[in-house]
Coordinates of C-alpha atoms in Angstrom, one line a residue:
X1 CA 52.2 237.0 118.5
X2 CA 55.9 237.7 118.1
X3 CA 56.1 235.8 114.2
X4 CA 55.3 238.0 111.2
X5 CA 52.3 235.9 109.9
X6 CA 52.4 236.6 105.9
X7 CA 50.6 233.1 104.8
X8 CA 47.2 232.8 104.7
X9 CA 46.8 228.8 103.6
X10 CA 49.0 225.8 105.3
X11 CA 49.3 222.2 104.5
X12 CA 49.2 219.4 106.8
X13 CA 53.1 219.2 106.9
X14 CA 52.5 222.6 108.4
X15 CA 50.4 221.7 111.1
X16 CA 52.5 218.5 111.8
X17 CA 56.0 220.6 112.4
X18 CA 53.9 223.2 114.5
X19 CA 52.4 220.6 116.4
X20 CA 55.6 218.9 117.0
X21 CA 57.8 222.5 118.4
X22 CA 54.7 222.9 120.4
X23 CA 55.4 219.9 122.4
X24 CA 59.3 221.1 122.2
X25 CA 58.3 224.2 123.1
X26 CA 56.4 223.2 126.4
X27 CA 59.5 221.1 127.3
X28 CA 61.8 224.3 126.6
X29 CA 59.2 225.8 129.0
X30 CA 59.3 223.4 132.1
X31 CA 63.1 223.8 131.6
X32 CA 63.2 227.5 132.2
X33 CA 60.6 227.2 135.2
X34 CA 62.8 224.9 136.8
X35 CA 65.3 227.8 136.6
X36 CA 66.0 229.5 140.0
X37 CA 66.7 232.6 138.0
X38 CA 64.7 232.6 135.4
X39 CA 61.5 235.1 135.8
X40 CA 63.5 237.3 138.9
X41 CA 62.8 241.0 139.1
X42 CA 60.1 243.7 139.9
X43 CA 56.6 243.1 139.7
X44 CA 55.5 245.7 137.1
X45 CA 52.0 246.9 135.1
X46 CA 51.3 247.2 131.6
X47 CA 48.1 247.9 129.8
X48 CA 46.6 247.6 126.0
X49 CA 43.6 250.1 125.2
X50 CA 41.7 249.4 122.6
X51 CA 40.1 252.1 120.8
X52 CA 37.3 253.0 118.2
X53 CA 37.9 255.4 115.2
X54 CA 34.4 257.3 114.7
X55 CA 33.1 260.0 112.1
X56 CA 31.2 263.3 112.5
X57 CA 28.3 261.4 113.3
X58 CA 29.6 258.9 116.0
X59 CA 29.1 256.2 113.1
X60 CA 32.6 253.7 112.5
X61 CA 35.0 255.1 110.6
X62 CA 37.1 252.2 108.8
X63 CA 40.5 254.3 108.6
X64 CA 42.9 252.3 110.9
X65 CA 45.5 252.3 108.4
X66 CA 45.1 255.9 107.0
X67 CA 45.5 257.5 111.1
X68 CA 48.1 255.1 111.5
X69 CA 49.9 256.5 108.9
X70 CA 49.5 259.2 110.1
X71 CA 51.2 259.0 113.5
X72 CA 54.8 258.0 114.7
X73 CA 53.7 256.7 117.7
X74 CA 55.1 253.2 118.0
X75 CA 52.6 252.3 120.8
X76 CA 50.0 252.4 118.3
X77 CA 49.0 249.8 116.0
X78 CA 45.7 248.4 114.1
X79 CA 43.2 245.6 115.2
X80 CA 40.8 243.3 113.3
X81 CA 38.4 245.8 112.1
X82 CA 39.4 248.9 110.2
X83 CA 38.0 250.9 112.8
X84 CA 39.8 249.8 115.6
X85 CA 43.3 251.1 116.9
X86 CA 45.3 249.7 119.7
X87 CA 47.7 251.6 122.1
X88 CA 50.3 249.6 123.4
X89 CA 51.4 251.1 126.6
X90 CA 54.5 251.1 128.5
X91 CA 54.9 249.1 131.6
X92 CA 56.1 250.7 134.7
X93 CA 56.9 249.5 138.4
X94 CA 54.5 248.0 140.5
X95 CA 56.0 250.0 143.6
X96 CA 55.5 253.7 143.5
X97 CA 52.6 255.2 141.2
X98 CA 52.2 252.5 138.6
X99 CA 48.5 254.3 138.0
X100 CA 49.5 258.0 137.7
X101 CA 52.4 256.3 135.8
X102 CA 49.7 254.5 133.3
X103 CA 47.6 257.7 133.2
X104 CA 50.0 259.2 131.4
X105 CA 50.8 257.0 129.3
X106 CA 47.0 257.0 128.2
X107 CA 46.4 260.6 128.3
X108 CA 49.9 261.0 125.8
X109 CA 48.5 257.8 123.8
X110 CA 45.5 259.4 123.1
X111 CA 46.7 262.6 122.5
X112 CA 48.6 261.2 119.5
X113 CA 45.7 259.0 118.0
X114 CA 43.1 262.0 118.1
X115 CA 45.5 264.1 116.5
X116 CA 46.2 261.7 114.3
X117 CA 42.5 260.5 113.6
X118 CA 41.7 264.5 113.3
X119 CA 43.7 264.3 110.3
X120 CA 41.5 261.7 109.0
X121 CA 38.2 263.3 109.5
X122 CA 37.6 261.2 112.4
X123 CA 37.4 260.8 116.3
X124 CA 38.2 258.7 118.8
X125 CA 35.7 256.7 121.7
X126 CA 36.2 254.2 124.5
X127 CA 33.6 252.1 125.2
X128 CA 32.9 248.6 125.2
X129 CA 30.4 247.9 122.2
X130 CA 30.0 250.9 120.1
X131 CA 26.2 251.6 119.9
X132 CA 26.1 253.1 116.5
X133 CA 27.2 250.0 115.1
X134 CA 25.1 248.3 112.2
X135 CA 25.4 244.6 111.0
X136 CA 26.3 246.0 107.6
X137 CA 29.5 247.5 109.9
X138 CA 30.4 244.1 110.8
X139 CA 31.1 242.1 107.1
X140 CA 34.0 240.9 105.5
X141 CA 35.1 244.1 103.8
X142 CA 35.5 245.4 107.6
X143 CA 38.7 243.4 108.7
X144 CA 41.7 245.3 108.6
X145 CA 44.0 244.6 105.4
X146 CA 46.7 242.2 107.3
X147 CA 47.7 238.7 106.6
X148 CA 48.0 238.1 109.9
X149 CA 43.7 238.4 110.6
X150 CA 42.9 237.0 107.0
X151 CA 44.9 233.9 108.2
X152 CA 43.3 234.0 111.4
X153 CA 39.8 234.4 109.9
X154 CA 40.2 231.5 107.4
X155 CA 41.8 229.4 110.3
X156 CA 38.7 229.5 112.2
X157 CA 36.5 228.9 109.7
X158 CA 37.9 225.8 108.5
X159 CA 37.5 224.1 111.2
X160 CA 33.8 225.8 111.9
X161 CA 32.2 224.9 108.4
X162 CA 29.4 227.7 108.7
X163 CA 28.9 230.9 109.5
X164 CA 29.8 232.3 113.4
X165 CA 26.1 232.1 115.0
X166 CA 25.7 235.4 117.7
X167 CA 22.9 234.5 120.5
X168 CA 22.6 236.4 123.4
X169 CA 19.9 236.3 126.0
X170 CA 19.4 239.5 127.1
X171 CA 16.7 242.0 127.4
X172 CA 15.7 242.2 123.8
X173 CA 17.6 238.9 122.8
X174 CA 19.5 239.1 119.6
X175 CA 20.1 236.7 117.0
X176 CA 22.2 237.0 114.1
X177 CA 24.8 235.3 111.7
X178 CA 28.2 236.2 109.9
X179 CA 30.6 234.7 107.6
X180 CA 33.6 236.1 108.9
X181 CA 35.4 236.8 112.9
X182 CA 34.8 240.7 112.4
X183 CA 32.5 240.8 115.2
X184 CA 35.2 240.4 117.4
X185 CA 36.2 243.9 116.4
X186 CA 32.5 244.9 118.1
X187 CA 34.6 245.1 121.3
X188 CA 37.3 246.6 122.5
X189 CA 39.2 246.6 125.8
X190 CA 41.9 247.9 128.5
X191 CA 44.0 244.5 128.7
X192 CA 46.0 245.1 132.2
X193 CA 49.6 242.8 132.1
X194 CA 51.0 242.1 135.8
X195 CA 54.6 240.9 135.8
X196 CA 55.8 238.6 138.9
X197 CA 57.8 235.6 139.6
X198 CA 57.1 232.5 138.9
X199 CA 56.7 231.6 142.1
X200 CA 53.9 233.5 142.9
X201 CA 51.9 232.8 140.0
X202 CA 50.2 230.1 140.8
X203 CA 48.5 232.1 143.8
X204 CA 48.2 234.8 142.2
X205 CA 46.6 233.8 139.2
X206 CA 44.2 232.2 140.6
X207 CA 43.5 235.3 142.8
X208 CA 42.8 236.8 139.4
X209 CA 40.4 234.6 138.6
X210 CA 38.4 235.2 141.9
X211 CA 38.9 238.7 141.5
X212 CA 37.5 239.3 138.2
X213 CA 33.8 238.7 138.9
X214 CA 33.0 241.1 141.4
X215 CA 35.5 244.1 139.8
X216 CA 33.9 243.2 136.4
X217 CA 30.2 243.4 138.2
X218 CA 31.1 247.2 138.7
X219 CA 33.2 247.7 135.4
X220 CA 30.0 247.2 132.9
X221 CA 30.3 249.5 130.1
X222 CA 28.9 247.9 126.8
X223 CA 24.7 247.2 127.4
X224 CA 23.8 247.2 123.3
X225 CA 24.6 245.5 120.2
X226 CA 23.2 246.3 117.0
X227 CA 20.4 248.5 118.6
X228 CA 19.8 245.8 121.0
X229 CA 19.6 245.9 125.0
X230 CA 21.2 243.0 126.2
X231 CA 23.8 242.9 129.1
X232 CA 25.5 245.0 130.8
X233 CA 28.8 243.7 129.8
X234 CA 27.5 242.2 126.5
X235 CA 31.1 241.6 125.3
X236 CA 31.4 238.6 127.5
X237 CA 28.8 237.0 125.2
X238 CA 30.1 238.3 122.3
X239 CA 33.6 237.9 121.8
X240 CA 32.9 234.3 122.9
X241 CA 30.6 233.8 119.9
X242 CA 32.4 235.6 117.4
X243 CA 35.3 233.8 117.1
X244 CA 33.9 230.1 118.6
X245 CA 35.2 227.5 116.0
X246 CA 32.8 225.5 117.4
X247 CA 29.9 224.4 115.5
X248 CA 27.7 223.7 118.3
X249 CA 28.4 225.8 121.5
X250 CA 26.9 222.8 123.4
X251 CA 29.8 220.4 122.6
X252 CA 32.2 219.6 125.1
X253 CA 35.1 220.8 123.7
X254 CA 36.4 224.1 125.3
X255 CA 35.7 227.2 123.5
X256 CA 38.6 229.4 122.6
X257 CA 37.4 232.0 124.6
X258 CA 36.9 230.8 128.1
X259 CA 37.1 231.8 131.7
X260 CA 39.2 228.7 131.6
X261 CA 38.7 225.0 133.8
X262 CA 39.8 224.9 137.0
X263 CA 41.8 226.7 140.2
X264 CA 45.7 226.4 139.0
X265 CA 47.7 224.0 141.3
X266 CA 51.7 224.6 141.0
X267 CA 52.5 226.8 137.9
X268 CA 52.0 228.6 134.8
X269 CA 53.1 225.5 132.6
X270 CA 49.5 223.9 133.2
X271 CA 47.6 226.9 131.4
X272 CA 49.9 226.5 128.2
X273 CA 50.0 222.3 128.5
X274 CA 46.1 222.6 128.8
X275 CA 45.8 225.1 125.6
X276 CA 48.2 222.9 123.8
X277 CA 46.1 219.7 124.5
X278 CA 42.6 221.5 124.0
X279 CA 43.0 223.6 121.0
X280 CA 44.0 222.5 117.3
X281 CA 46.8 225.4 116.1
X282 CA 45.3 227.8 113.9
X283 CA 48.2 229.5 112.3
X284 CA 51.0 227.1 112.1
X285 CA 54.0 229.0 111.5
X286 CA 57.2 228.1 112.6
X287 CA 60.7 230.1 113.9
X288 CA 64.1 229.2 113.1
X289 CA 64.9 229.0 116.4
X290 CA 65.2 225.1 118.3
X291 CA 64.0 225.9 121.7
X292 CA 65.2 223.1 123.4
X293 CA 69.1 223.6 121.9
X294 CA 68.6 227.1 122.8
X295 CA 67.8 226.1 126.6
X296 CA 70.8 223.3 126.5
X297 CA 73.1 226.4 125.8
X298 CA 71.9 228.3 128.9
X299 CA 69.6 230.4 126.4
X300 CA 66.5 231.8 126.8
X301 CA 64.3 230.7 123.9
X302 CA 62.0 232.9 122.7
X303 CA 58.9 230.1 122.5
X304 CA 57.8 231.6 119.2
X305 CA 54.8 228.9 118.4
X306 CA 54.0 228.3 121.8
X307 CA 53.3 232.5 122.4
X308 CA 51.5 232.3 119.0
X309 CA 49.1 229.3 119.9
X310 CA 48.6 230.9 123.5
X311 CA 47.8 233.8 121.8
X312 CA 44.7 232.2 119.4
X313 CA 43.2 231.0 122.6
X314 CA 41.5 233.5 124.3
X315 CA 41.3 233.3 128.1
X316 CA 39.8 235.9 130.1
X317 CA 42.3 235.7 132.2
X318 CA 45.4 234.6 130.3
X319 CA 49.1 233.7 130.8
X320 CA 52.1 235.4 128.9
X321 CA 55.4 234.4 128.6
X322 CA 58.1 237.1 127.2
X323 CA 61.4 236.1 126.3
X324 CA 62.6 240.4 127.4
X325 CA 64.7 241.0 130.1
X326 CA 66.2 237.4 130.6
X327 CA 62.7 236.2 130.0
X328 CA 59.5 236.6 132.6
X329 CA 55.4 235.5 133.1
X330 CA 52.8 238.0 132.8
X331 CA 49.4 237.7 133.8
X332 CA 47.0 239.7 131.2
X333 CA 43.3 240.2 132.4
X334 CA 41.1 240.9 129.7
X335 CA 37.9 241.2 130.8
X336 CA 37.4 245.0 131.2
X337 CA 36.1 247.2 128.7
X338 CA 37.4 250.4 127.4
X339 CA 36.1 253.7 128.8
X340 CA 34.0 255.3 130.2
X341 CA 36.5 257.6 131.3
X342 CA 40.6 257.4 132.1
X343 CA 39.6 257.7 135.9
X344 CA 37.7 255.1 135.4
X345 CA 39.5 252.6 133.6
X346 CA 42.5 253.2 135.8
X347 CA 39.9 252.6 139.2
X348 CA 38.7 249.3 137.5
X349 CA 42.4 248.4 137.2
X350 CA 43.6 249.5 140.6
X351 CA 40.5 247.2 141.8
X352 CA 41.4 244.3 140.4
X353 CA 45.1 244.1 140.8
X354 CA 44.3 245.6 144.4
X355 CA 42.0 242.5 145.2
X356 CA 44.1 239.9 143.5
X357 CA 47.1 240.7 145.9
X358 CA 45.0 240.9 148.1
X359 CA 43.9 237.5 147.9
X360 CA 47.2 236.3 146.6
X361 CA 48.7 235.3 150.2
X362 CA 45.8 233.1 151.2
X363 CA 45.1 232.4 147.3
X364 CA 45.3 228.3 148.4
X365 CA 42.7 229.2 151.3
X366 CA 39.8 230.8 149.4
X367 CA 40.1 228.7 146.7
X368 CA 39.3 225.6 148.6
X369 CA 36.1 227.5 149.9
X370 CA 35.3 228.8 146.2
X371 CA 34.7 225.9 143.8
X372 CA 35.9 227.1 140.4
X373 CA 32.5 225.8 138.9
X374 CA 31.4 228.9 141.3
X375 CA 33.9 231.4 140.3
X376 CA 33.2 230.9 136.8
X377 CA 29.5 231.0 137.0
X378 CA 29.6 234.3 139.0
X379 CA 31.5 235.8 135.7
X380 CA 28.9 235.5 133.6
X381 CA 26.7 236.8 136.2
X382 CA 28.7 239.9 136.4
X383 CA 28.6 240.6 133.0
X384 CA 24.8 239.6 132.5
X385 CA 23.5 241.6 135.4
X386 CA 26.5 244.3 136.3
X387 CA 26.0 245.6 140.2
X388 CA 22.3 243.7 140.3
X389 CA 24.1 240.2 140.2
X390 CA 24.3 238.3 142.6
X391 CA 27.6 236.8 143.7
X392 CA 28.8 233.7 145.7
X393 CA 31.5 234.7 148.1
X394 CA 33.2 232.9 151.4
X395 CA 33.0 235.1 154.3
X396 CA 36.4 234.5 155.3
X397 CA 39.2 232.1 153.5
X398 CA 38.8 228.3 154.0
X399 CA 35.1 229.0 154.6
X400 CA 31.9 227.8 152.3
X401 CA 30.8 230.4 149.9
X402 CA 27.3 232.1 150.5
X403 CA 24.8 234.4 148.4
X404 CA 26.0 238.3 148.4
X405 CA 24.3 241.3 145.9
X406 CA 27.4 242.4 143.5
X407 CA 27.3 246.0 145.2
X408 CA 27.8 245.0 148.6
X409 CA 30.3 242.6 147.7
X410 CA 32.2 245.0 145.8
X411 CA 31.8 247.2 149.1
X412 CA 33.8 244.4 151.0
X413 CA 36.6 243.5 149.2
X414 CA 37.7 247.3 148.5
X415 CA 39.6 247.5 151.5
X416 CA 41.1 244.1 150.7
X417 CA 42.1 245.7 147.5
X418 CA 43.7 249.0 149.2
X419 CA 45.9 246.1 151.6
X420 CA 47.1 244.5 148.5
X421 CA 48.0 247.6 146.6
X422 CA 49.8 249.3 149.5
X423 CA 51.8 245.9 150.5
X424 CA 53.2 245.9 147.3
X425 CA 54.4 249.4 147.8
X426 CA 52.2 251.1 145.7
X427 CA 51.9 254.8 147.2
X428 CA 48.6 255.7 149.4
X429 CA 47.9 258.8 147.0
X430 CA 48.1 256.4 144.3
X431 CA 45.5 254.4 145.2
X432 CA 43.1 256.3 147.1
X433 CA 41.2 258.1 145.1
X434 CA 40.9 255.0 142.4
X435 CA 39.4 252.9 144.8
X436 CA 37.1 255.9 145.8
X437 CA 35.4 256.1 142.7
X438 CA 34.6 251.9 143.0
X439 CA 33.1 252.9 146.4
X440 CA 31.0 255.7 144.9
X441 CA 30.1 253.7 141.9
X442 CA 28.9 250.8 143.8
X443 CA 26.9 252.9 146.3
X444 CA 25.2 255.0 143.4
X445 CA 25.0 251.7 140.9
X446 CA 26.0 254.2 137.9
X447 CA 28.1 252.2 135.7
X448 CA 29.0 253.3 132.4
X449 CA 26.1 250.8 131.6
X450 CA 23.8 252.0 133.7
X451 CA 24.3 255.5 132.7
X452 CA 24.0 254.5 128.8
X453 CA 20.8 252.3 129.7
X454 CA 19.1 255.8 131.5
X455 CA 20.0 258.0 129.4
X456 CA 18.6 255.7 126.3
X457 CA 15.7 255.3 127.9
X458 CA 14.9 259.1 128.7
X459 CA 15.6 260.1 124.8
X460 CA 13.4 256.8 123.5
X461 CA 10.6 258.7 125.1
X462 CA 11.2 261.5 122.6
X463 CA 12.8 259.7 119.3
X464 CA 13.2 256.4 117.7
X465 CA 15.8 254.0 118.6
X466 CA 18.8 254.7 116.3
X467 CA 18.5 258.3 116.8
X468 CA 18.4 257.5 120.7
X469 CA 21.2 255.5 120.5
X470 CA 22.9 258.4 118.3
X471 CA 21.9 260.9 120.9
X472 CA 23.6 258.9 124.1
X473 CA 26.4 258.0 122.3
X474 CA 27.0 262.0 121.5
X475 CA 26.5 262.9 125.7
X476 CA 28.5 259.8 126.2
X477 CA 31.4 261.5 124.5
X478 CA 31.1 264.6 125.7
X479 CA 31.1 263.7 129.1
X480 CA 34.0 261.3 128.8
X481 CA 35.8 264.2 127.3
X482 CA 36.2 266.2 130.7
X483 CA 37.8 263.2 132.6
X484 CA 35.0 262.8 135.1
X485 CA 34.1 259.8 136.5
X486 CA 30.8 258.3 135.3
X487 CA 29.3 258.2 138.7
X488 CA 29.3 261.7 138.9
X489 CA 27.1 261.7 135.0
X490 CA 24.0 261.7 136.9
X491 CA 23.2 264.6 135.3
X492 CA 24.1 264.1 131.9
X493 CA 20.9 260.8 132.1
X494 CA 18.4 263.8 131.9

């Protein structure tokens, strides 16, 4: 969201112009994609990590503005809750080392926010759902003090008119109500951003979209919510809920937060026309800027309302246009969570950019054998059931899809994903060892879920549930703290 949102009412006037520069706004687009030049230039990778200030006692520690006062860092900014922090990282070339390039952006990230949040009396976690959390954790007084999220939460709930409604089937199903969107800050994420050309997005986006089940399947880090066991990606469910302006879930309309509708066909103007059409505006601000003068002059507009819209709808998989560098298309994948460790967030990462190049070439192929009715239906396996899910897959592009188990799935396509990576001129070193750790993750079945739901189990034997919960979340740390893998925390379950 490029605008500075400092309004937190609008009138129907308000709504009315928006509405109207959206429409211009999705012309201005079609114009530039009908540019040969526009969008040229290296394919490149980004990331957004997502972060969770904690106290002494792994409890939330709502002091987002206080630590970010306290750096200079400009990567770092605050999210909706006051214990959430966001690190903004810089993009580098797709060729070469992208991952050792993005480890260090992390690694120097996070030096700077623990520093920082050391200051404050506080630490730093990634992981999906913090397990210390408590409902009281999650109320009004938790969003962060910004316009911008007091619009957005108001927004939503006018066109709601009742409280957000959390239900997730899970284990020990959990029911529970709250007047506000700060459950959304429950979760937190690594975003990954893959530049290309426009040309290739159609494919490759839709590669994406296959891709994301089975990498997610081994990616689960976030099995509890408020003390309860539920999936092993429970921020699937969750973030869905939390900010679904929907009344009843059940109603046709598309919630905001979808794995989206069907298999792209020519370019990345459908996923913004779609968004447009489905989903009212919620913050209806509006630029100085006329787009489609701006593209008359041989401009590049910069699509202010139409990048604030898209970014109020929340797509798993989600397209970005930036106005930088003569103006290009992103592709942000949102579906992993944060942690456990930087190994392996960078190994989920290198897995599913790996696998959507991969696909990418013969994207047209494996879609007609995958209905997108099945592609979206195997992501909410993979988050419900992690590495015990079982996937639909073709055996070969073109082909119909049959019944595979997550882990031998994920098995398959990881020398798919090392031909993709390695194509695109990403160096062997690089990528080996990432894609390593999927291999030994999926063999042992020790996701960072996994590992949380053993090692919660072997200290229940001993305590009550909060101080379990308490107790993993403390080994959790630790062993995140030395950098190793979490297939390799067998030990720290006992």
């Amino acid at each position: 969201m490029g605008l500075a949102i400092d309004r937190e009412h609008f009138g129907e006037d308000d709504f009315q112009r928006f509405a109207e520069r959206l429409e211009a706004s999705l012309v201005a687009l079609r114009g530039l994609l009908d540019r040969p030049s526009f969008g040229g230039g290296p394919a490149s990778l980004g990331a957004e990590l997502e972060l969770f200030l904690i106290d002494a006692r792994g409890r939330p520690l709502p002091r987002n503005d206080a630590v970010l006062a306290e750096t200079v860092d400009p990567r770092v900014t605050v999210e909706l809750d006051r214990f959430n922090l966001e690190c903004n990282l810089r993009p580098a070339p797709l060729a070469g080392r992208p991952f050792d390039a993005l480890a260090r952006e992390i690694h120097d990230a996070l030096g700077e926010v623990r520093r920082a949040a050391h200051r404050q009396g506080g630490r730093i976690a990634m992981i999906g759902i913090l397990p210390t959390l408590r409902a009281e954790d999650l109320q009004s007084a938790s969003m962060s003090d910004m316009p911008r999220y007091r619009a957005l939460s108001a927004a939503l709930q006018r066109l709601r008119l009742e409280p957000f409604r959390v239900r997730i089937h899970g284990e020990e199903p959990l029911e529970i109500c709250c007047d506000d969107v700060t459950f959304e800050g429950a979760n937190t994420s690594l975003q990954v951003h893959l530049r290309l050309e426009p040309g290739a997005f159609a494919r490759t986006y839709n590669a994406v979209q296959m891709a994301t089940a089975p990498v997610l399947a081994a990616a689960g880090n976030s099995p509890t919510f408020l003390g309860h066991r539920l999936w092993e990606e429970t921020r699937v469910a969750l973030f869905k809920q939390a900010v679904d302006e929907r009344a009843d879930p059940r109603a046709r309309r598309q919630a905001r937060v979808s794995f989206g509708t069907r298999w792209v066909e020519q370019d990345a103007w459908e996923l913004f026309a779609e968004n447009v059409t489905m989903h009212e505006p919620l913050l209806p601000l509006l630029d100085d800027e006329d787009p489609l003068a701006c593209l008359r002059a041989g401009g590049v507009p910069r699509l202010e309302e139409l990048r604030l819209h898209q970014g109020t709808v929340w797509r798993w998989n989600r397209a970005i246009y930036d106005e930088a560098e003569g103006g290009h298309l992103r592709i942000e994948m949102r579906a992993l969570p944060a942690g456990p460790s930087v190994p392996d967030m960078l190994a989920n990462a290198a897995f599913l950019i790996g696998l959507a190049l991969g696909l990418a070439p013969d994207a047209d192929a494996w879609t007609r054998g995958l209905p997108f009715e099945a592609a979206h239906h195997d992501f909410y396996r993979a988050a419900q059931h992690g590495l015990d899910a079982e996937l639909t897959w073709p055996p070969e592009p073109g082909a119909a899809p049959v019944a595979v188990p997550a882990r031998k799935l994920v098995l398959r396509l990881l020398p798919l994903a090392r031909q993709g990576l390695l194509e695109a001129g990403v160096e062997p070193d690089d990528v080996e060892p990432l894609l390593e750790i999927l291999a030994a993750r999926a063999e042992s079945g020790l996701t960072g879920a996994a590992w949380q739901r053993r090692t919660l189990a072997t200290l229940e034997t001993r305590m009550d549930r909060d101080q379990a919960l308490a107790g993993m979340f403390e080994r959790y740390l630790a062993v995140a703290a030395s950098g190793e893998p979490v297939h390799r925390w067998a030990e720290g379950a006992g």
